[in-house]
Amino acid sequence: MLHIKLILCPVDFSEFSVTAYRYALSVAEHYQAKVVVQHIVELWRYPSLGFAASAALYDEFCQAVAENGAKQLQEFVKNYTHDRVPLELVVHQGMAPDSILSFAQAQKADAIVMGTHGQRGYDRLMLGSVTERVMRGASCPVLAVRNPPREFMAADKDGRHVHRLRQILFCTDFSENSERALNYAISATEEYDAELTLLHVLEEVPSPAKTEKAIAAATERLDKLIPPVERKTIKIKTAVRIGKPYRQIIQFAEEEQIDMVAMGVRGRGALDLAVFGSTTYRVMQLGPSPVLAVRV
């Protein structure tokens, strides 16, 4: 079972942060967890100050910027908090990805929920974004939210906001990168009494004549991923598509009205730096559903 007691939600006051914050609150209310709302002041955005000011003036400026960030954070939370969830507000100075990762590790966060800025067009991906760097470096799952799921929150008779997940999609390439993500997908499916779909995308099929055989082999591998116990207790489907993985995943999520996509992700290395984007990152940026990225 998935245990979530502390959720870290970094915000930069953008519309994407608003969506992610509301999502974090709904998840926290479901799990009765605490949300730590973090804002990072990045002083590198003021490059001219270091050359023009004395050390005393620079320290004074840094303090003023931090205080302003704290006020903005308080106003942000005041405007968008509607649930009875324990909150903690923190403001840090530094580079956003490093600050988020170090704080999440220090606090032993169970999950990070953050917004992501989607780009128009499949070829206009912004490599090296804060969200991507966090999802590749975090030891806990990172839930990237660009668009909220359809009807993902609804107020019950007591006025609480109930977090709903009806359709969960787990995507796998059968590598070790996806094994841990499957465990989280199964736990979420059990927790929300949802339906889980296991999807594999075949990038290359030798010939049309061998297509049916390749699909059957992939389906058999998908069936073997679910332990017998879970198979008896949760609703599961399998699907195999052919084509570019990120495009097929996005199309499937749209067609099936998926509420959350669970995917594995590798830590960024020298080889990854030479690759423009990744399947997980593209789905996160361009897909219709929040993506739960789980690093190996």
Tab-separated table of C-alpha atoms in Angstrom:
chain	number	residue	atom	x	y	z
A	1	MET	CA	0.000	0.000	0.000
A	2	LEU	CA	1.191	3.501	-0.835
A	3	HIS	CA	1.967	5.545	2.290
A	4	ILE	CA	2.122	9.314	1.883
A	5	LYS	CA	2.622	11.467	4.958
A	6	LEU	CA	4.584	14.430	3.601
A	7	ILE	CA	4.175	16.076	0.207
A	8	LEU	CA	6.557	18.741	-1.053
A	9	CYS	CA	4.969	21.236	-3.436
A	10	PRO	CA	7.363	23.800	-4.984
A	11	VAL	CA	5.616	26.881	-6.379
A	12	ASP	CA	6.724	29.813	-8.529
A	13	PHE	CA	3.306	31.566	-8.414
A	14	SER	CA	2.515	30.703	-12.046
A	15	GLU	CA	-0.798	29.238	-13.214
A	16	PHE	CA	0.948	25.854	-13.363
A	17	SER	CA	1.835	26.187	-9.683
A	18	VAL	CA	-1.794	26.886	-8.846
A	19	THR	CA	-2.897	23.681	-10.584
A	20	ALA	CA	-0.167	21.639	-8.908
A	21	TYR	CA	-0.883	23.126	-5.472
A	22	ARG	CA	-4.574	22.312	-5.671
A	23	TYR	CA	-3.692	18.802	-6.789
A	24	ALA	CA	-1.251	18.430	-3.875
A	25	LEU	CA	-3.964	19.510	-1.427
A	26	SER	CA	-6.422	16.956	-2.797
A	27	VAL	CA	-3.863	14.135	-2.553
A	28	ALA	CA	-2.896	15.239	0.960
A	29	GLU	CA	-6.500	15.251	2.096
A	30	HIS	CA	-7.010	11.745	0.750
A	31	TYR	CA	-3.932	10.404	2.544
A	32	GLN	CA	-4.263	12.729	5.555
A	33	ALA	CA	-0.788	14.026	4.784
A	34	LYS	CA	1.036	17.289	5.360
A	35	VAL	CA	1.964	19.639	2.512
A	36	VAL	CA	5.173	21.664	2.615
A	37	VAL	CA	4.866	24.566	0.182
A	38	GLN	CA	8.280	25.709	-1.015
A	39	HIS	CA	9.274	28.847	-2.908
A	40	ILE	CA	12.824	29.342	-4.122
A	41	VAL	CA	14.327	32.796	-4.568
A	42	GLU	CA	16.881	32.574	-7.373
A	43	LEU	CA	19.311	35.461	-6.991
A	44	TRP	CA	20.968	34.700	-10.327
A	45	ARG	CA	18.025	36.481	-11.884
A	46	TYR	CA	19.607	39.744	-10.679
A	47	PRO	CA	23.111	39.468	-12.226
A	48	SER	CA	23.908	43.191	-12.277
A	49	LEU	CA	23.504	43.594	-8.528
A	50	GLY	CA	26.687	41.737	-7.644
A	51	PHE	CA	28.811	44.157	-9.665
A	52	ALA	CA	27.110	47.372	-8.681
A	53	ALA	CA	26.481	46.950	-4.974
A	54	SER	CA	28.626	46.674	-1.889
A	55	ALA	CA	28.531	43.567	0.269
A	56	ALA	CA	26.293	45.310	2.804
A	57	LEU	CA	23.832	46.459	0.150
A	58	TYR	CA	23.848	43.013	-1.425
A	59	ASP	CA	22.991	41.342	1.890
A	60	GLU	CA	20.246	43.889	2.453
A	61	PHE	CA	18.857	43.219	-1.015
A	62	CYS	CA	18.920	39.444	-0.486
A	63	GLN	CA	16.999	39.815	2.746
A	64	ALA	CA	14.418	42.068	1.092
A	65	VAL	CA	13.929	39.612	-1.779
A	66	ALA	CA	13.491	36.723	0.661
A	67	GLU	CA	10.958	38.665	2.713
A	68	ASN	CA	9.038	39.576	-0.424
A	69	GLY	CA	9.033	35.915	-1.469
A	70	ALA	CA	7.645	34.923	1.931
A	71	LYS	CA	4.835	37.488	1.614
A	72	GLN	CA	3.972	36.280	-1.870
A	73	LEU	CA	3.933	32.692	-0.652
A	74	GLN	CA	1.584	33.543	2.202
A	75	GLU	CA	-0.728	35.353	-0.211
A	76	PHE	CA	-0.587	32.442	-2.658
A	77	VAL	CA	-1.596	29.936	0.014
A	78	LYS	CA	-4.314	32.252	1.317
A	79	ASN	CA	-5.844	32.575	-2.157
A	80	TYR	CA	-5.810	28.918	-3.143
A	81	THR	CA	-6.208	26.875	0.051
A	82	HIS	CA	-9.698	25.468	0.518
A	83	ASP	CA	-9.052	22.228	2.355
A	84	ARG	CA	-8.219	21.284	5.892
A	85	VAL	CA	-4.679	20.100	5.296
A	86	PRO	CA	-1.652	20.694	7.570
A	87	LEU	CA	0.625	23.190	5.823
A	88	GLU	CA	4.178	24.424	6.239
A	89	LEU	CA	5.557	27.342	4.222
A	90	VAL	CA	9.271	27.658	3.467
A	91	VAL	CA	11.359	30.056	1.380
A	92	HIS	CA	14.868	29.168	0.240
A	93	GLN	CA	17.551	30.906	-1.788
A	94	GLY	CA	19.484	29.083	-4.490
A	95	MET	CA	19.004	27.217	-7.743
A	96	ALA	CA	15.493	25.814	-7.919
A	97	PRO	CA	16.268	22.166	-8.839
A	98	ASP	CA	19.055	21.827	-6.269
A	99	SER	CA	16.988	23.466	-3.527
A	100	ILE	CA	13.987	21.239	-4.203
A	101	LEU	CA	16.032	18.039	-4.276
A	102	SER	CA	18.092	18.787	-1.180
A	103	PHE	CA	15.057	19.889	0.834
A	104	ALA	CA	13.006	16.866	-0.264
A	105	GLN	CA	15.812	14.576	0.860
A	106	ALA	CA	16.293	16.388	4.178
A	107	GLN	CA	12.566	16.266	4.926
A	108	LYS	CA	12.223	12.676	3.684
A	109	ALA	CA	9.337	13.684	1.459
A	110	ASP	CA	7.119	10.847	0.278
A	111	ALA	CA	6.232	12.646	-2.942
A	112	ILE	CA	6.901	15.878	-4.815
A	113	VAL	CA	3.983	17.494	-6.629
A	114	MET	CA	4.894	20.285	-9.016
A	115	GLY	CA	3.637	22.024	-12.121
A	116	THR	CA	5.196	21.792	-15.539
A	117	HIS	CA	5.064	24.257	-18.395
A	118	GLY	CA	3.753	22.493	-21.473
A	119	GLN	CA	4.987	23.457	-24.912
A	120	ARG	CA	3.015	23.528	-28.139
A	121	GLY	CA	4.120	21.097	-30.788
A	122	TYR	CA	5.981	17.846	-30.377
A	123	ASP	CA	9.321	19.351	-31.359
A	124	ARG	CA	9.292	22.368	-29.039
A	125	LEU	CA	10.416	20.649	-25.862
A	126	MET	CA	12.457	22.629	-23.378
A	127	LEU	CA	15.306	20.371	-22.297
A	128	GLY	CA	16.674	20.865	-18.808
A	129	SER	CA	13.594	22.377	-17.140
A	130	VAL	CA	13.292	22.464	-13.359
A	131	THR	CA	10.677	19.708	-13.359
A	132	GLU	CA	12.777	17.415	-15.514
A	133	ARG	CA	15.873	17.884	-13.370
A	134	VAL	CA	13.865	17.197	-10.221
A	135	MET	CA	12.219	14.054	-11.573
A	136	ARG	CA	15.616	12.686	-12.660
A	137	GLY	CA	17.221	13.380	-9.303
A	138	ALA	CA	14.529	12.774	-6.674
A	139	SER	CA	14.569	9.589	-4.631
A	140	CYS	CA	10.804	9.869	-4.099
A	141	PRO	CA	8.141	9.873	-6.854
A	142	VAL	CA	7.534	13.167	-8.649
A	143	LEU	CA	3.995	13.949	-9.771
A	144	ALA	CA	4.174	16.466	-12.609
A	145	VAL	CA	0.896	18.292	-13.199
A	146	ARG	CA	0.144	20.402	-16.243
A	147	ASN	CA	-3.546	19.728	-16.705
A	148	PRO	CA	-5.687	18.428	-13.848
A	149	PRO	CA	-7.442	15.106	-14.480
A	150	ARG	CA	-11.042	15.255	-15.555
A	151	GLU	CA	-13.184	15.832	-12.461
A	152	PHE	CA	-10.231	14.966	-10.247
A	153	MET	CA	-11.793	16.700	-7.235
A	154	ALA	CA	-15.346	16.804	-5.960
A	155	ALA	CA	-16.744	17.989	-2.656
A	156	ASP	CA	-18.453	15.349	-0.521
A	157	LYS	CA	-21.346	15.908	1.914
A	158	ASP	CA	-18.935	17.124	4.612
A	159	GLY	CA	-17.399	19.724	2.313
A	160	ARG	CA	-14.113	17.876	1.927
A	161	HIS	CA	-12.461	17.683	-1.471
A	162	VAL	CA	-12.252	14.056	-2.538
A	163	HIS	CA	-9.402	13.112	-4.836
A	164	ARG	CA	-10.572	10.841	-7.630
A	165	LEU	CA	-8.546	8.531	-9.803
A	166	ARG	CA	-10.604	6.231	-11.994
A	167	GLN	CA	-8.175	5.326	-14.774
A	168	ILE	CA	-4.444	4.787	-14.174
A	169	LEU	CA	-2.030	4.041	-16.999
A	170	PHE	CA	1.292	2.310	-16.424
A	171	CYS	CA	3.733	2.459	-19.331
A	172	THR	CA	6.619	0.030	-19.602
A	173	ASP	CA	9.463	-0.800	-21.934
A	174	PHE	CA	10.141	-3.948	-19.848
A	175	SER	CA	13.366	-2.462	-18.466
A	176	GLU	CA	14.340	-2.202	-14.808
A	177	ASN	CA	13.469	1.489	-15.020
A	178	SER	CA	9.768	0.706	-14.927
A	179	GLU	CA	9.635	-1.938	-12.185
A	180	ARG	CA	9.462	0.503	-9.262
A	181	ALA	CA	6.906	2.634	-11.085
A	182	LEU	CA	4.659	-0.428	-11.426
A	183	ASN	CA	4.606	-0.896	-7.658
A	184	TYR	CA	3.400	2.679	-7.209
A	185	ALA	CA	0.810	2.251	-9.952
A	186	ILE	CA	-0.568	-0.881	-8.297
A	187	SER	CA	-0.697	0.822	-4.894
A	188	ALA	CA	-2.549	3.835	-6.287
A	189	THR	CA	-4.982	1.542	-8.116
A	190	GLU	CA	-5.757	-0.296	-4.883
A	191	GLU	CA	-6.010	2.920	-2.868
A	192	TYR	CA	-8.500	4.578	-5.217
A	193	ASP	CA	-10.304	1.444	-6.402
A	194	ALA	CA	-9.351	2.449	-9.928
A	195	GLU	CA	-8.722	0.519	-13.115
A	196	LEU	CA	-5.116	-0.083	-14.165
A	197	THR	CA	-4.020	-0.390	-17.780
A	198	LEU	CA	-0.566	-1.733	-18.636
A	199	LEU	CA	0.700	-0.331	-21.929
A	200	HIS	CA	3.701	-1.257	-24.053
A	201	VAL	CA	4.593	0.446	-27.316
A	202	LEU	CA	6.395	-1.450	-30.054
A	203	GLU	CA	8.659	0.963	-31.880
A	204	GLU	CA	9.651	-1.409	-34.626
A	205	VAL	CA	7.931	-4.467	-36.035
A	206	PRO	CA	10.036	-6.473	-38.549
A	207	SER	CA	7.218	-6.903	-41.055
A	208	PRO	CA	3.415	-6.711	-41.253
A	209	ALA	CA	3.308	-10.491	-41.246
A	210	LYS	CA	5.025	-10.601	-37.849
A	211	THR	CA	2.956	-7.823	-36.271
A	212	GLU	CA	0.355	-10.124	-34.728
A	213	LYS	CA	3.047	-12.343	-33.238
A	214	ALA	CA	4.938	-9.347	-31.788
A	215	ILE	CA	1.767	-7.968	-30.197
A	216	ALA	CA	0.923	-11.370	-28.700
A	217	ALA	CA	4.427	-11.692	-27.226
A	218	ALA	CA	4.255	-8.199	-25.708
A	219	THR	CA	0.794	-8.884	-24.273
A	220	GLU	CA	2.066	-12.059	-22.636
A	221	ARG	CA	4.937	-10.134	-21.027
A	222	LEU	CA	2.490	-7.524	-19.731
A	223	ASP	CA	0.296	-10.218	-18.190
A	224	LYS	CA	3.277	-11.646	-16.319
A	225	LEU	CA	4.088	-8.302	-14.674
A	226	ILE	CA	1.128	-8.422	-12.268
A	227	PRO	CA	1.511	-10.755	-9.260
A	228	PRO	CA	-1.348	-13.292	-8.892
A	229	VAL	CA	-2.566	-11.723	-5.628
A	230	GLU	CA	-3.008	-8.258	-7.130
A	231	ARG	CA	-4.612	-9.729	-10.232
A	232	LYS	CA	-7.419	-11.101	-8.060
A	233	THR	CA	-8.046	-7.827	-6.219
A	234	ILE	CA	-7.680	-5.008	-8.788
A	235	LYS	CA	-9.128	-4.279	-12.212
A	236	ILE	CA	-6.445	-4.656	-14.871
A	237	LYS	CA	-6.264	-4.350	-18.645
A	238	THR	CA	-3.357	-4.600	-21.070
A	239	ALA	CA	-2.730	-2.783	-24.331
A	240	VAL	CA	-0.047	-2.837	-27.013
A	241	ARG	CA	0.444	-0.053	-29.529
A	242	ILE	CA	2.852	0.402	-32.437
A	243	GLY	CA	4.682	3.650	-33.147
A	244	LYS	CA	6.669	6.365	-31.423
A	245	PRO	CA	6.311	5.656	-27.687
A	246	TYR	CA	5.555	9.165	-26.412
A	247	ARG	CA	3.039	9.820	-29.176
A	248	GLN	CA	1.237	6.539	-28.630
A	249	ILE	CA	1.141	7.046	-24.853
A	250	ILE	CA	-0.298	10.544	-25.235
A	251	GLN	CA	-2.870	9.354	-27.770
A	252	PHE	CA	-3.893	6.444	-25.537
A	253	ALA	CA	-4.224	8.724	-22.499
A	254	GLU	CA	-6.481	11.057	-24.463
A	255	GLU	CA	-8.646	8.281	-25.890
A	256	GLU	CA	-9.106	6.451	-22.582
A	257	GLN	CA	-9.436	9.610	-20.437
A	258	ILE	CA	-6.560	8.552	-18.200
A	259	ASP	CA	-6.377	10.319	-14.826
A	260	MET	CA	-2.713	9.563	-14.089
A	261	VAL	CA	0.214	8.062	-16.005
A	262	ALA	CA	2.912	6.183	-14.079
A	263	MET	CA	6.327	5.834	-15.715
A	264	GLY	CA	9.883	5.013	-14.767
A	265	VAL	CA	12.710	7.454	-15.379
A	266	ARG	CA	16.504	7.175	-15.421
A	267	GLY	CA	18.811	9.597	-13.681
A	268	ARG	CA	20.411	11.969	-16.150
A	269	GLY	CA	23.863	10.916	-17.296
A	270	ALA	CA	26.278	11.844	-20.045
A	271	LEU	CA	24.392	9.741	-22.574
A	272	ASP	CA	21.071	11.345	-21.650
A	273	LEU	CA	22.522	14.817	-22.114
A	274	ALA	CA	23.071	14.013	-25.773
A	275	VAL	CA	19.445	12.989	-26.239
A	276	PHE	CA	16.850	15.701	-26.845
A	277	GLY	CA	14.236	14.840	-24.291
A	278	SER	CA	12.941	11.447	-23.190
A	279	THR	CA	9.704	9.532	-23.447
A	280	THR	CA	8.737	10.301	-19.837
A	281	TYR	CA	9.592	13.972	-20.211
A	282	ARG	CA	7.695	14.333	-23.485
A	283	VAL	CA	4.596	12.700	-22.000
A	284	MET	CA	4.928	14.951	-18.963
A	285	GLN	CA	5.171	18.088	-21.094
A	286	LEU	CA	2.674	17.281	-23.819
A	287	GLY	CA	0.242	14.729	-22.436
A	288	PRO	CA	-3.264	15.375	-21.085
A	289	SER	CA	-2.729	13.735	-17.694
A	290	PRO	CA	-0.503	14.180	-14.636
A	291	VAL	CA	2.570	11.966	-14.782
A	292	LEU	CA	3.954	10.080	-11.797
A	293	ALA	CA	7.670	9.747	-12.577
A	294	VAL	CA	9.512	7.165	-10.478
A	295	ARG	CA	13.285	7.006	-10.644
A	296	VAL	CA	15.111	3.709	-10.413
